[in-house]
GROMACS .gro file of N, CA and C in nm:
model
  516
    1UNK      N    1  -1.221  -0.628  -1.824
    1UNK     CA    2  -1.271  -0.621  -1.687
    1UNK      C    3  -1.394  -0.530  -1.679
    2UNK      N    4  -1.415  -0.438  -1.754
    2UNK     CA    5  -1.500  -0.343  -1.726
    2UNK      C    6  -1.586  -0.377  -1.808
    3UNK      N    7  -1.601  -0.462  -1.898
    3UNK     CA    8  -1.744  -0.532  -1.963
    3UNK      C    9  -1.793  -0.606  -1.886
    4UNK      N   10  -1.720  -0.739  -1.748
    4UNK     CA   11  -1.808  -0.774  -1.741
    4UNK      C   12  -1.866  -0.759  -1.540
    5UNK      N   13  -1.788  -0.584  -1.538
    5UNK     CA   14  -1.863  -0.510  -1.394
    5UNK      C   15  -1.764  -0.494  -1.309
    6UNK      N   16  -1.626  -0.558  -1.330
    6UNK     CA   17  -1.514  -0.502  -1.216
    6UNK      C   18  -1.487  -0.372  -1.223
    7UNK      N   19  -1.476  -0.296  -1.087
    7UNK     CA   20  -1.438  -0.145  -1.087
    7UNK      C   21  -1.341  -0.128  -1.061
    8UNK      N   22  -1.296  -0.248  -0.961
    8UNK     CA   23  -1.186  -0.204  -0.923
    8UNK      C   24  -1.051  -0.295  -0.953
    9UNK      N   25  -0.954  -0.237  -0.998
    9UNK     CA   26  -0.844  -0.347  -1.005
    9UNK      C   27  -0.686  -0.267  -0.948
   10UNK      N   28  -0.691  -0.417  -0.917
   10UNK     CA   29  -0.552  -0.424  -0.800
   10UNK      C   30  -0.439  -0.403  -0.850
   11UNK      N   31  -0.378  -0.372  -0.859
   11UNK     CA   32  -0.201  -0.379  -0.892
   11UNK      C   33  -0.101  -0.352  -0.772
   12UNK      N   34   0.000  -0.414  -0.809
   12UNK     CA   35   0.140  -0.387  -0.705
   12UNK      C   36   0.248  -0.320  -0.835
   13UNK      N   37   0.230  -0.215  -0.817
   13UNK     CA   38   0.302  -0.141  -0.895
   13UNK      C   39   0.477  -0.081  -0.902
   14UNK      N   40   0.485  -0.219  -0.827
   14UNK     CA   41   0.654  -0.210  -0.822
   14UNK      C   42   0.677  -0.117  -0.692
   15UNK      N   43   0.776  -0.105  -0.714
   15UNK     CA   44   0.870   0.002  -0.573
   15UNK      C   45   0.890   0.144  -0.610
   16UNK      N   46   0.786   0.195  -0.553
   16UNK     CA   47   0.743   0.335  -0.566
   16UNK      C   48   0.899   0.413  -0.448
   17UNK      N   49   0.931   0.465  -0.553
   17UNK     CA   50   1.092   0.561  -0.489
   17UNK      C   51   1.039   0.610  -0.382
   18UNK      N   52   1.109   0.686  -0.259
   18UNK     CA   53   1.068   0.712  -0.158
   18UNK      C   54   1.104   0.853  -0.187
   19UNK      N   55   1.219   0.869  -0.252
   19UNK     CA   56   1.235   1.004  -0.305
   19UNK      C   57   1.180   1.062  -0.429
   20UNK      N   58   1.098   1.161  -0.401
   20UNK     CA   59   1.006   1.211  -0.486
   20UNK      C   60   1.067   1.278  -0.654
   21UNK      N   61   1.231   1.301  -0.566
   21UNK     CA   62   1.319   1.348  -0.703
   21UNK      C   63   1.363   1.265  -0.757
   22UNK      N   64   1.391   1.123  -0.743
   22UNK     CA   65   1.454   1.011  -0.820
   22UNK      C   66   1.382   1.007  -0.976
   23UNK      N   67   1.421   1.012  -1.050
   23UNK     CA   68   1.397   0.978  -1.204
   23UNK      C   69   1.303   0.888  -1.214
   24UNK      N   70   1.289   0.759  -1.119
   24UNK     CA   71   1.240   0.650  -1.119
   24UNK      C   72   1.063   0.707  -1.097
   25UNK      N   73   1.069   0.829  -0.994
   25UNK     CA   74   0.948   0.890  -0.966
   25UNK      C   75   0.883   0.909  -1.041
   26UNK      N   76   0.925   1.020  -1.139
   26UNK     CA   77   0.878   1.080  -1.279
   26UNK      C   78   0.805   0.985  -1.347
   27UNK      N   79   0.874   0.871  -1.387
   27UNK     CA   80   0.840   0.743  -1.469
   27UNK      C   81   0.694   0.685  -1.389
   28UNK      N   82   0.738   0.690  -1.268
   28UNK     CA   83   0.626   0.591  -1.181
   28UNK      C   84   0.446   0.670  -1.239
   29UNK      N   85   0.496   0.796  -1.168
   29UNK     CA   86   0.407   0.941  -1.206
   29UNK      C   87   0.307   0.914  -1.321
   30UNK      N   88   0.427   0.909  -1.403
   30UNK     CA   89   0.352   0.941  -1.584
   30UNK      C   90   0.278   0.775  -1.607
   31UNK      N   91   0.291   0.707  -1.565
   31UNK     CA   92   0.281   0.553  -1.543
   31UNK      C   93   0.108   0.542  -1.505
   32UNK      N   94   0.121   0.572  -1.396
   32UNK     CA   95   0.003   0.579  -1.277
   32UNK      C   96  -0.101   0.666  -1.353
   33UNK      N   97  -0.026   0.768  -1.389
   33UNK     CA   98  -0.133   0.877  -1.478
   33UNK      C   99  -0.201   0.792  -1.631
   34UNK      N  100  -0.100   0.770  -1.701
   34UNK     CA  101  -0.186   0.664  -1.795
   34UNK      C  102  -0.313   0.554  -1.811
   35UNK      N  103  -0.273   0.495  -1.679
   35UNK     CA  104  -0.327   0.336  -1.662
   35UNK      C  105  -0.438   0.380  -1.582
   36UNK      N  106  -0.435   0.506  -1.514
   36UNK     CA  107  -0.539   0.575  -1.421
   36UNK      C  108  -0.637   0.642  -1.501
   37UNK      N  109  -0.617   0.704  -1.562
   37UNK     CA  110  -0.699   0.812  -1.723
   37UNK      C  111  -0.804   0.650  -1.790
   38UNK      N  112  -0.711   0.560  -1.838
   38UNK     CA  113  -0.753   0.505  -1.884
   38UNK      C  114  -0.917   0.423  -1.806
   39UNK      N  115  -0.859   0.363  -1.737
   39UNK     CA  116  -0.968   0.293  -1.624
   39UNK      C  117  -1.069   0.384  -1.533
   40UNK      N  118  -1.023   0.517  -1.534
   40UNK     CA  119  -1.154   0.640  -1.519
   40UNK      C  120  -1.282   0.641  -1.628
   41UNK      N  121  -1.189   0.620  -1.773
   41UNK     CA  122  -1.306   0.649  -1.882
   41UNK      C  123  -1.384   0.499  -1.851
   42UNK      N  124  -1.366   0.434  -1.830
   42UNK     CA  125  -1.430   0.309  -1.778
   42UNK      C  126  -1.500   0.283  -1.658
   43UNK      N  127  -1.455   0.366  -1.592
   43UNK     CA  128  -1.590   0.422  -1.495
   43UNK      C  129  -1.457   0.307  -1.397
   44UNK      N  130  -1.337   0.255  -1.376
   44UNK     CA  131  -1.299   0.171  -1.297
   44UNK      C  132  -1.199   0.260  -1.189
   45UNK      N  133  -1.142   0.227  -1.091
   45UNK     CA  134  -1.036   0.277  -1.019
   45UNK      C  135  -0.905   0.145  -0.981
   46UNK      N  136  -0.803   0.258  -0.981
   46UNK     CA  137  -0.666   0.179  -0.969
   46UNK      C  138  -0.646   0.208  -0.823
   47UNK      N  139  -0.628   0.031  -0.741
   47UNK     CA  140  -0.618   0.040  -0.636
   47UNK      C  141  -0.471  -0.055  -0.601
   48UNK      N  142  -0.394   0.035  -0.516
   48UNK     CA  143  -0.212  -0.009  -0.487
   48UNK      C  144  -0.204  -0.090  -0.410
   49UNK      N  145  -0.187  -0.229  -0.423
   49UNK     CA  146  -0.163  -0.289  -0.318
   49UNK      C  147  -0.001  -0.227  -0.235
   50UNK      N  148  -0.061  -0.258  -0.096
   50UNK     CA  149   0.066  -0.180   0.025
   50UNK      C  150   0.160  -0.275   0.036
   51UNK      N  151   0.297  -0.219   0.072
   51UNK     CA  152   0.410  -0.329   0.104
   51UNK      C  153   0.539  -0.258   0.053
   52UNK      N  154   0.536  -0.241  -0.061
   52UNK     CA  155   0.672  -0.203  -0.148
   52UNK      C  156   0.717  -0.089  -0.134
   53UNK      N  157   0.634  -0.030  -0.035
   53UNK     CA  158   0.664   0.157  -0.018
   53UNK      C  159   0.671   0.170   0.083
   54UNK      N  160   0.656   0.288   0.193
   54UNK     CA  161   0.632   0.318   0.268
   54UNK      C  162   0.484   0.371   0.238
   55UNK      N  163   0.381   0.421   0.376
   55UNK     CA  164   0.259   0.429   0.354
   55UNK      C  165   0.273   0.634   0.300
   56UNK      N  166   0.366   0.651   0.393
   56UNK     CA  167   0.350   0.833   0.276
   56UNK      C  168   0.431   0.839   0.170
   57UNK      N  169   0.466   0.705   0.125
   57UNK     CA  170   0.508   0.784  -0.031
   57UNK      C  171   0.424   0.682  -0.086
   58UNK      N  172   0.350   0.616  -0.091
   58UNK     CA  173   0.219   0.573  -0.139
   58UNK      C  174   0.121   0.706  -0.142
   59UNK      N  175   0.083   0.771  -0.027
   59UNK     CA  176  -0.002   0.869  -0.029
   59UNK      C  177   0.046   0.964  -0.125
   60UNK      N  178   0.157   1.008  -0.113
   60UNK     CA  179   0.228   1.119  -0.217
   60UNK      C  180   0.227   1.097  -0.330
   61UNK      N  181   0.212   0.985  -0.388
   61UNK     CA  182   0.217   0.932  -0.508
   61UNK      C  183   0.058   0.919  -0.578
   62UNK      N  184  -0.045   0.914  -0.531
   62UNK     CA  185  -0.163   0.900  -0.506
   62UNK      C  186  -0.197   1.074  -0.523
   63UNK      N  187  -0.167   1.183  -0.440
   63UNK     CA  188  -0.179   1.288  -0.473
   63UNK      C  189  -0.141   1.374  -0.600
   64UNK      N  190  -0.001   1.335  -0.643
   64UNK     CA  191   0.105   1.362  -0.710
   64UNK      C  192   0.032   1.338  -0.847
   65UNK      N  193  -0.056   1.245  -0.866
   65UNK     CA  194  -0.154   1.206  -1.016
   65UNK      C  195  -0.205   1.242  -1.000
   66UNK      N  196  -0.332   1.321  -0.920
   66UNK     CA  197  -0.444   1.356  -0.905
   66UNK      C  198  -0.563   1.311  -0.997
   67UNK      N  199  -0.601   1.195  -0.958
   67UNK     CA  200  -0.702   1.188  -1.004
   67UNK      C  201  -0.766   1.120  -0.907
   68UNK      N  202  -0.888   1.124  -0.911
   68UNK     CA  203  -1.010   1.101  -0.837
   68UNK      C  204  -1.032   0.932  -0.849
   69UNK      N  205  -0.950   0.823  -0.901
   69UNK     CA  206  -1.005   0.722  -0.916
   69UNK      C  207  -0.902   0.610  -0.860
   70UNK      N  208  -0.807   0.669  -0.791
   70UNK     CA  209  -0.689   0.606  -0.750
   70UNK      C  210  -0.695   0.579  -0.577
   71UNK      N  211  -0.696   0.462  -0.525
   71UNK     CA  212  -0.691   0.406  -0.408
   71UNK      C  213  -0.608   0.340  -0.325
   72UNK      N  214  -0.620   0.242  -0.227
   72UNK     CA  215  -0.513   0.178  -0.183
   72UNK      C  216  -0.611   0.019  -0.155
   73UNK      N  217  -0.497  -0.074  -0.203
   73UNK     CA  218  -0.543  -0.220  -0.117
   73UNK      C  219  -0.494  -0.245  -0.011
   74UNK      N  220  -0.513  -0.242   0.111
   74UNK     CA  221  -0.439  -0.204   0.248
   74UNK      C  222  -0.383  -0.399   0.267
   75UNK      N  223  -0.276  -0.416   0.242
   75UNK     CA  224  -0.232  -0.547   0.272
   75UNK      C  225  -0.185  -0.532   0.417
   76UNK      N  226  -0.221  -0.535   0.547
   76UNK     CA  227  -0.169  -0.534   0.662
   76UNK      C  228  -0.057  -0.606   0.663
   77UNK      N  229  -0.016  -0.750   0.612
   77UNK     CA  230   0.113  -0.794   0.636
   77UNK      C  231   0.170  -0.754   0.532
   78UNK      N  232   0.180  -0.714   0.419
   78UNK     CA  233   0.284  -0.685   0.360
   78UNK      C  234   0.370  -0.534   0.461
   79UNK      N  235   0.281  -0.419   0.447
   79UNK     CA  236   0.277  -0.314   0.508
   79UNK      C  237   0.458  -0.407   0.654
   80UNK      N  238   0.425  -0.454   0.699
   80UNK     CA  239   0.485  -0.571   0.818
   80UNK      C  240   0.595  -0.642   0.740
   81UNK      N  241   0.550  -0.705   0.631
   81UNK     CA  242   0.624  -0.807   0.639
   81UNK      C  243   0.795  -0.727   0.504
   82UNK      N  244   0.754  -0.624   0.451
   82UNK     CA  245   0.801  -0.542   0.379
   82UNK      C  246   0.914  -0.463   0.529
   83UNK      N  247   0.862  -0.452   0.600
   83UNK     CA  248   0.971  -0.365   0.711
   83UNK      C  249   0.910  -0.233   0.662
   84UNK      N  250   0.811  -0.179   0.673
   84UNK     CA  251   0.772  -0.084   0.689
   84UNK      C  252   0.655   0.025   0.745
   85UNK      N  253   0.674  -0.052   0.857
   85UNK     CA  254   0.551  -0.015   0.934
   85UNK      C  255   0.477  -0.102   0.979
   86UNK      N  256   0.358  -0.004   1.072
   86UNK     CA  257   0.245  -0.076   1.108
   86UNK      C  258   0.127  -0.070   1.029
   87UNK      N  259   0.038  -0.142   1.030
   87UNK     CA  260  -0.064  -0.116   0.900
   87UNK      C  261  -0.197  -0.020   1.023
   88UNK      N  262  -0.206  -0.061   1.128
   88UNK     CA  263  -0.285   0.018   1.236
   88UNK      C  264  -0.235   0.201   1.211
   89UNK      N  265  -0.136   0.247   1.171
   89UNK     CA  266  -0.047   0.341   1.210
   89UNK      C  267  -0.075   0.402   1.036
   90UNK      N  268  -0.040   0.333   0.959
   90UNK     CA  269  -0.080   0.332   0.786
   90UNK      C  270  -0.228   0.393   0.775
   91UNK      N  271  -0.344   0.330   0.879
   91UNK     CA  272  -0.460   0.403   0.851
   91UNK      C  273  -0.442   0.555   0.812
   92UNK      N  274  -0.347   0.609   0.974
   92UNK     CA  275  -0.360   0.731   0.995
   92UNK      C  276  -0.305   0.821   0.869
   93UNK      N  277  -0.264   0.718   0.813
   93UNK     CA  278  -0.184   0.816   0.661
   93UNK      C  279  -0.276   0.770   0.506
   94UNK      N  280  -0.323   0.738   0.496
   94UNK     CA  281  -0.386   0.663   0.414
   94UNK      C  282  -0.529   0.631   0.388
   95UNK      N  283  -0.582   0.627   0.508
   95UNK     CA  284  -0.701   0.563   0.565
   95UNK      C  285  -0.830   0.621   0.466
   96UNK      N  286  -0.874   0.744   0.445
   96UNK     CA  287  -0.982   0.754   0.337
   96UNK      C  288  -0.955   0.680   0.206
   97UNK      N  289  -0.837   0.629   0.203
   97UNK     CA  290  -0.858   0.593   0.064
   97UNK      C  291  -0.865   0.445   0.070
   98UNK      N  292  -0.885   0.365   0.152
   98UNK     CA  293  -0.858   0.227   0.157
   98UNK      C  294  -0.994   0.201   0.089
   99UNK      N  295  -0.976   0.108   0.004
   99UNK     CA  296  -1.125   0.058  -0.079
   99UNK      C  297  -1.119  -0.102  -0.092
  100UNK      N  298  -1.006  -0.150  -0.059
  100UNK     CA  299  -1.003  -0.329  -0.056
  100UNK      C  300  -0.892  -0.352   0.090
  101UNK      N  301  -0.910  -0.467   0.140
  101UNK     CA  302  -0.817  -0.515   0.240
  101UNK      C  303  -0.822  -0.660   0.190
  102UNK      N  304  -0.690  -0.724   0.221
  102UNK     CA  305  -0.632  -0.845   0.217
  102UNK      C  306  -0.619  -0.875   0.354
  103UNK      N  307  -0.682  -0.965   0.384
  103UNK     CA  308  -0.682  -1.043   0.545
  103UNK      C  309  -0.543  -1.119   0.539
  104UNK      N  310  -0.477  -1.077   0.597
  104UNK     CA  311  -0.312  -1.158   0.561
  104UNK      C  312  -0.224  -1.135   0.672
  105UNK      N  313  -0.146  -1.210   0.761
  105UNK     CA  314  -0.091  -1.153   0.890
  105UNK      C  315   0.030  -1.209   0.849
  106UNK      N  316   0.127  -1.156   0.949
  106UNK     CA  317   0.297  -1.163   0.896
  106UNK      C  318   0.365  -1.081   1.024
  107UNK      N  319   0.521  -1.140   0.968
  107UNK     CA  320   0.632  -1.086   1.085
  107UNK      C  321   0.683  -1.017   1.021
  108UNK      N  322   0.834  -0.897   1.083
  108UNK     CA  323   0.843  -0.831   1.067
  108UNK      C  324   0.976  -0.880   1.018
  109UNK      N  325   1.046  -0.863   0.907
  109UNK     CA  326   1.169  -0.941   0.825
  109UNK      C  327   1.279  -0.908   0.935
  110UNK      N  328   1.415  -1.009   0.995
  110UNK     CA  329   1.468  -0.977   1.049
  110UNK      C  330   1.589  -1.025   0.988
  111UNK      N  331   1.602  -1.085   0.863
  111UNK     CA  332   1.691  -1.086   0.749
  111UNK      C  333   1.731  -0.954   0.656
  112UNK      N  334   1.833  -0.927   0.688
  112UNK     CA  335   1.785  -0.772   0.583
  112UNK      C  336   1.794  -0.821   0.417
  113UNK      N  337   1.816  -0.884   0.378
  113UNK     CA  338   1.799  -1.013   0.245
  113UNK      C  339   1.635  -1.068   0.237
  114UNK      N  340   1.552  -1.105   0.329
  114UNK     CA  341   1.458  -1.105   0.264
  114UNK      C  342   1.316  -1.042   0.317
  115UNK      N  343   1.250  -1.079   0.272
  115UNK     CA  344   1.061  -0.968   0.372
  115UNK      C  345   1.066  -1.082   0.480
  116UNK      N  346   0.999  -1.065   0.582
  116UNK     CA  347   0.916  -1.109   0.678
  116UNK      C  348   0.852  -1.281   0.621
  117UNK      N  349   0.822  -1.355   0.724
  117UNK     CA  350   0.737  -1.409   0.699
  117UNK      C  351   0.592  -1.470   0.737
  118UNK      N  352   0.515  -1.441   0.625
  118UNK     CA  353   0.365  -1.458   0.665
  118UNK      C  354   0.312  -1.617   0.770
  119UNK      N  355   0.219  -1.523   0.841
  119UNK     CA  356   0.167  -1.624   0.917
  119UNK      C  357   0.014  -1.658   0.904
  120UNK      N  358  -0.037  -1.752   0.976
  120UNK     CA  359  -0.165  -1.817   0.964
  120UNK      C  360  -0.235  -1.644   1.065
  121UNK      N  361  -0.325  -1.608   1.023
  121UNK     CA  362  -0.391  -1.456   1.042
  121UNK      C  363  -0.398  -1.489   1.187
  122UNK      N  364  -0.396  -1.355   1.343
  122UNK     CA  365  -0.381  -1.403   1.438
  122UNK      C  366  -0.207  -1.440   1.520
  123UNK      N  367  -0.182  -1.492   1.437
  123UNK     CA  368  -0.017  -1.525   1.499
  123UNK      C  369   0.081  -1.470   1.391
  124UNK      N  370   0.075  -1.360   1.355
  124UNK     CA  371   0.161  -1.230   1.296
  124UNK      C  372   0.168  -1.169   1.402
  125UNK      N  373   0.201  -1.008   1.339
  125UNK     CA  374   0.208  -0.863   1.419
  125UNK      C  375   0.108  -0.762   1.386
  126UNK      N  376   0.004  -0.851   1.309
  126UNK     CA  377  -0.098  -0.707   1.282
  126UNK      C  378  -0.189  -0.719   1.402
  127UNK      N  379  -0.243  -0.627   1.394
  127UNK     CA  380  -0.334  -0.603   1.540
  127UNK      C  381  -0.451  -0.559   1.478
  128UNK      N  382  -0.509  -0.701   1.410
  128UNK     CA  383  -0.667  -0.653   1.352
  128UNK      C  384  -0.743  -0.586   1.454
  129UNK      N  385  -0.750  -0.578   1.557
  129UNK     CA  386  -0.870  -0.534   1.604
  129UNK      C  387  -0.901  -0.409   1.651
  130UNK      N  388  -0.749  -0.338   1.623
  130UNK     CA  389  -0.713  -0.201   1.625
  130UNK      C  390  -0.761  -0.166   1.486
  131UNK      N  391  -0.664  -0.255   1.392
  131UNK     CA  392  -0.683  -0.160   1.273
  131UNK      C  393  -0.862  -0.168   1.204
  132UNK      N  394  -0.918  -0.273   1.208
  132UNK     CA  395  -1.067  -0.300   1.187
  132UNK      C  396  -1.112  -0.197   1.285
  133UNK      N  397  -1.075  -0.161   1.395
  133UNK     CA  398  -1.169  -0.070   1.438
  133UNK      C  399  -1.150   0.094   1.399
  134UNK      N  400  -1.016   0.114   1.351
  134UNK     CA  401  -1.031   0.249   1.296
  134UNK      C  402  -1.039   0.265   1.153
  135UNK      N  403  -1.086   0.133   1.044
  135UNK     CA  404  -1.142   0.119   0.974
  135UNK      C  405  -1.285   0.121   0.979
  136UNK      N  406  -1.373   0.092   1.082
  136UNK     CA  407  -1.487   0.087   1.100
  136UNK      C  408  -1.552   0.256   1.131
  137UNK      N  409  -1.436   0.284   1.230
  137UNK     CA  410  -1.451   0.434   1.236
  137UNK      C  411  -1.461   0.528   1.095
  138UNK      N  412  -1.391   0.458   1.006
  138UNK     CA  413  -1.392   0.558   0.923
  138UNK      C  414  -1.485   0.598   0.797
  139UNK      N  415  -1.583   0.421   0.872
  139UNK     CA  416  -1.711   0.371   0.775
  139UNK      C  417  -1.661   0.329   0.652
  140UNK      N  418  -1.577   0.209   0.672
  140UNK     CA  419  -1.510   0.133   0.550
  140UNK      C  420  -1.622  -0.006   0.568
  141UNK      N  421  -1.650  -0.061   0.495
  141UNK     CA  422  -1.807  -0.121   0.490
  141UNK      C  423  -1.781  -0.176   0.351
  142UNK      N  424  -1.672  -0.256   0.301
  142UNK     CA  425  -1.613  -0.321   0.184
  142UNK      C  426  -1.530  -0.451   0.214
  143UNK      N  427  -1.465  -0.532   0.118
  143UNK     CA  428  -1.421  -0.589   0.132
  143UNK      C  429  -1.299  -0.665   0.242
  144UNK      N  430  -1.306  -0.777   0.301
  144UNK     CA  431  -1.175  -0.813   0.340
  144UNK      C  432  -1.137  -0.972   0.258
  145UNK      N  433  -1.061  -0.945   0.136
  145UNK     CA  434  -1.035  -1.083   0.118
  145UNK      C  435  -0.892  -1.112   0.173
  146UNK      N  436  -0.938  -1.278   0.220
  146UNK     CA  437  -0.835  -1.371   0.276
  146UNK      C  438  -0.719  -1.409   0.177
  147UNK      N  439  -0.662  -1.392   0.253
  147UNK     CA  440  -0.500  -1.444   0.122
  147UNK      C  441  -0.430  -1.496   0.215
  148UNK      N  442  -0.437  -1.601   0.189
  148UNK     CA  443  -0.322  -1.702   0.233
  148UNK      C  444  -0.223  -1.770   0.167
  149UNK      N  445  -0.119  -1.738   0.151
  149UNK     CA  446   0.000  -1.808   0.017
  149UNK      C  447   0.100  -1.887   0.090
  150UNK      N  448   0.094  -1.938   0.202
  150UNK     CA  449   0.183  -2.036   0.253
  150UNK      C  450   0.117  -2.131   0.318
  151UNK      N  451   0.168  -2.238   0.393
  151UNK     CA  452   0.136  -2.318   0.467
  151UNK      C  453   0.077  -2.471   0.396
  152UNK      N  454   0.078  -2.565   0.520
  152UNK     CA  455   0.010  -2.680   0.467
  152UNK      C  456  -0.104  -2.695   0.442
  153UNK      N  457  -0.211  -2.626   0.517
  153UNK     CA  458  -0.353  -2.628   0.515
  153UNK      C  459  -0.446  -2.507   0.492
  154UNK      N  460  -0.398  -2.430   0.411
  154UNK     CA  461  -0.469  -2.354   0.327
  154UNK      C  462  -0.642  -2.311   0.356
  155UNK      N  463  -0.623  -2.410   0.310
  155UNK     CA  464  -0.803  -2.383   0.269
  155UNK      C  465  -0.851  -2.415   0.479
  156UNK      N  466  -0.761  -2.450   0.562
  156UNK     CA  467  -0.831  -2.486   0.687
  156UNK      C  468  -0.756  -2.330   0.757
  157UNK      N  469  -0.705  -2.246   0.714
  157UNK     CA  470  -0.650  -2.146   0.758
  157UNK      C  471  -0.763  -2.048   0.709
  158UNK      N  472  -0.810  -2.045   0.642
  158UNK     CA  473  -0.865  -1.928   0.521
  158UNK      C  474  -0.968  -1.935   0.633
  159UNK      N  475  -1.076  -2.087   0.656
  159UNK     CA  476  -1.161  -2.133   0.741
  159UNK      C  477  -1.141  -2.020   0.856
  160UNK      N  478  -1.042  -2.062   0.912
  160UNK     CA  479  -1.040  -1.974   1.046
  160UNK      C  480  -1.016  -1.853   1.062
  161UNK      N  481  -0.976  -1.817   0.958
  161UNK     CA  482  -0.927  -1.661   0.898
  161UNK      C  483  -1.036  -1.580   0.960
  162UNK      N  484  -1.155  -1.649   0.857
  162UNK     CA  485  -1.273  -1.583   0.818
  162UNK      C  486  -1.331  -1.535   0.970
  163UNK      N  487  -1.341  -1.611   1.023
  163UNK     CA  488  -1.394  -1.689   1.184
  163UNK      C  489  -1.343  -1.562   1.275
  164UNK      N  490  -1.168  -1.562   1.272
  164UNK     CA  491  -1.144  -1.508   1.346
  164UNK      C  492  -1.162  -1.297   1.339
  165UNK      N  493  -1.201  -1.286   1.215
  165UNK     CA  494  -1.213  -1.157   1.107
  165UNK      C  495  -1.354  -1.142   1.130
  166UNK      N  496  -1.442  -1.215   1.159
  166UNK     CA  497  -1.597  -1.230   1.134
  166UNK      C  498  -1.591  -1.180   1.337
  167UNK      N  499  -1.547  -1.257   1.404
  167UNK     CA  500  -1.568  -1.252   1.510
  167UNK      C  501  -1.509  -1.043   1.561
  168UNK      N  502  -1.397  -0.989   1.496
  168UNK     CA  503  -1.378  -0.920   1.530
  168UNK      C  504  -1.457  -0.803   1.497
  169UNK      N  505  -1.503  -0.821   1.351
  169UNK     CA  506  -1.565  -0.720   1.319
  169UNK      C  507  -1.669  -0.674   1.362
  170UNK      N  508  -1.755  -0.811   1.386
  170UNK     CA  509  -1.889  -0.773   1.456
  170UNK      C  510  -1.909  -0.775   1.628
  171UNK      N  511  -1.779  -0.764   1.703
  171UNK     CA  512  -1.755  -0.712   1.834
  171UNK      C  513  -1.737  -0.575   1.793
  172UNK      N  514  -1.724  -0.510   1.713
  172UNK     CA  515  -1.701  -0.376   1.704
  172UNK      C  516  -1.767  -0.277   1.725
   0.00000   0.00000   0.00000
C-alpha cells in the first residue's frame, strides 16, 4: 500500500473490550502498537472503523498506544446500527481524530441477537446534517465514502447518497 501512495488504511479491529482491565485489552494494546509502529515507518496511519465499541473506549484505546498516527473511520451507522450511540454525540468524543467517513445510514438493532439494520442514507437515524455540521466546524475537509451493502438498487442509492450528502454539505 505504501508503494503505491495509500496513507491511510482502514481496519475494523474486532471488539475492542470496554474494560480497560480485561486481558483481551492488553492483547488489543500490544496489537494496535505493532501494526501502528509499523505503518508510521511508512509514513501511513491506522484508521478504526466505528461500530464494535463504544466511541470512549475507541478513544481510550487510541490514547492508550500513543502514537501520533492512529485515527478513526467515523461509520455513522455502524456507531447506530451496533447499539451504541449516536454518531452526532461520537463527534464530541472523538471528533479531532476523524480522518475518513463512510456515508452509511441505519437503525438502531431492536433484536438483542442481531445489529440494526442499514438503510438507503436519509431514512436511518443518523442526523447528517448535525453531524456534517460539527464536522465542518471542526474543519474536517476529507473524505465521505458511500457504502452501501444492502438493497436492490445499489448503484441508484449510492446516486442519491451522493446528492443527498452533496446537498448538505454545501448548505453548510
Amino acid at each position: 500500500a505504501s508503494v503505491i501512495g495509500i496513507e491511510d488504511i482502514i481496519v475494523h479491529a474486532g471488539f475492542v473490550p470496554n474494560n480497560p482491565f480485561a486481558p483481551e485489552y492488553a492483547t488489543m494494546l500490544s496489537s494496535v502498537f505493532v501494526l501502528g509502529s509499523y505503518l508510521k515507518k511508512n509514513r501511513q496511519n491506522l484508521l478504526f472503523e466505528t461500530g464494535g465499541e463504544s466511541p470512549i473506549t475507541l478513544l481510550r484505546l487510541i490514547q492508550d498506544v500513543k502514537l501520533d498516527n492512529l485515527y478513526v473511520n467515523l461509520d455513522p451507522a455502524n456507531i447506530i446500527m451496533y447499539g451504541y450511540g449516536n454518531p452526532v454525540d461520537a463527534i464530541d468524543v472523538f471528533g479531532k481524530y476523524v480522518r475518513n467517513i463512510h456515508g452509511k445510514d441505519g437503525c438502531v438493532p431492536t433484536d438483542p441477537r442481531q445489529i440494526g439494520r442499514e438503510t438507503v442514507i436519509g431514512q436511518g437515524m443518523v442526523d447528517f446534517p448535525k453531524m456534517l455540521q460539527k464536522l465542518k466546524a471542526l474543519g474536517y475537509d476529507r473524505y465521505i465514502t458511500i457504502e452501501r451493502e444492502t438493497g436492490s438498487t445499489p448503484e441508484d442509492d449510492i446516486l442519491l447518497a451522493r446528492e443527498y450528502l452533496e446537498n448538505i454539505w454545501n448548505s453548510i
